[in-house]
Amino acid sequence: MIDHLFVADAAWLGADDLAGPTAVGVCRDEISWIGPPSAAPPAVPRTHLDGILLPGLTDHHVHTALIDPAELLVAGVTTLVDLGGTPDDLWPLVERSRNDPDLPRIRAAGPFLTAPGGYPTQQDWAPAGIALEVDGPHSGAAAVESLLPHEPITIKVALNSEAGPVVDDATLRAIVHTAADHGIPVTAHTQGPGQTLRAYQAGIRVLAHTPWTETLTDDLINDLARSTTIISTLDIHGWGTPTHERDTALRNLHRFHAAGGTVRYGTDLGNGPLPRAVNAREVVALTEAGLTPVDILHAITSSLLRPGVPADLTAVPADPTTNPGALSRAITIHKAVMRGIR
Ligand SMILES: [Zn+2]
């Protein structure tokens, strides 16, 4: 069944080069068919697109409380991952985003888990309720359990020894094990000497930022590359001006990517002067870290265009397999609004 066809002169279907003329058939907001326009059923309503068709784009690290999420949807970003917000505002927004065609789909961690007085509780920007302070393994496990009714996409833990106390290893392991019992990965903000190693050793498998406070050892880079996803957020350092922190993060990410690690595009949107679109400077930084344009496409799209996935469709005005900067001029063609999509 096809309700509607989206037709473009070219599309990115996951390969190193663009595919030629492509039609994507959508049925009840799910992709139900892909093929050449000439092979598509003739009687179905169709929309001809200017530009090159891509899957919807994802920013894997945002703070929706500090931005207007609707601005991102206009710019081709059909999914946002919120990595820290206040429950009273965040969970209703997540729910609304499932059915609201004007909002990107928002997936969220909920509040940070942190040590009493730990990051970000002492930050000027941190509103009340943004963190659950945990003071031992039982308290850490209970905090995870308390979030389960909201179906968090991940659990966010702050391990920032430069901004206050951090949870101990036993508490960290209790958080990771409790989350794992429910199939939920844990994402850590690591900052300060040794914190990335602690996260890895506790079983944390997503880093919310490329580590920037120290050069990681070769052993840790290799262990992370085998097991862990790093969300890039390179442009938070200097916003276009070179800094020592940016250099350290770039070198760590370059080595991680070269060792086969999985990189995801993420900006920490809401933190500092970042554009309300795909950040062209983040894309440049990913290129500097050794990602090819096609690597960047894989890092910024959550699933390829294929039958059975939600019909999130984006278009860009130039070939992103040779010019990844085109991503900053993306527009959303269609955002799937389906019950049951998380
Ligand atoms: Zn953040």
Coordinates of N, CA and C and ligand atoms in Angstrom, one line a residue, residues 61-63 83-84 112 119 125 156 189 208-209 233 236 267-269 271, ligand 1:
H61 N 22.4 15.3 20.9 CA 22.6 15.9 22.2 C 22.1 17.4 22.1
V62 N 20.9 17.5 22.7 CA 20.3 18.9 22.8 C 19.7 19.0 24.2
H63 N 19.3 20.3 24.5 CA 18.6 20.6 25.7 C 17.4 21.4 25.3
L83 N 19.4 15.4 26.4 CA 20.3 14.8 27.4 C 20.4 15.6 28.7
G84 N 19.2 16.0 29.1 CA 19.2 16.7 30.5 C 18.2 17.8 30.5
F112 N 19.6 14.7 34.9 CA 20.9 14.1 35.2 C 20.9 13.3 36.5
Y119 N 27.8 18.3 39.5 CA 27.4 18.9 38.3 C 26.1 18.3 37.8
W125 N 23.0 28.2 35.2 CA 21.9 27.9 34.2 C 21.0 26.8 34.6
K156 N 21.2 9.6 31.9 CA 22.3 10.5 31.8 C 23.0 10.7 33.1
H189 N 28.4 12.3 30.8 CA 29.2 13.5 30.6 C 30.5 13.3 31.4
A208 N 28.4 11.5 26.1 CA 27.6 12.7 25.7 C 28.5 13.7 24.9
H209 N 29.8 13.7 25.2 CA 30.7 14.6 24.5 C 32.0 13.9 24.2
T233 N 29.9 16.8 19.7 CA 29.8 18.1 20.4 C 31.2 18.8 20.3
I236 N 31.3 23.0 20.8 CA 31.1 23.8 22.0 C 32.3 24.4 22.5
T267 N 25.3 18.3 19.1 CA 25.8 19.7 19.3 C 25.8 20.2 20.7
D268 N 25.0 19.6 21.6 CA 24.7 20.2 22.9 C 23.9 21.5 22.7
L269 N 23.0 21.5 21.8 CA 22.2 22.7 21.5 C 21.5 23.2 22.7
N271 N 23.4 25.1 24.7 CA 24.6 25.5 25.4 C 25.4 26.4 24.5
Ligands
ZN1 ZN 24.5 18.9 27.3

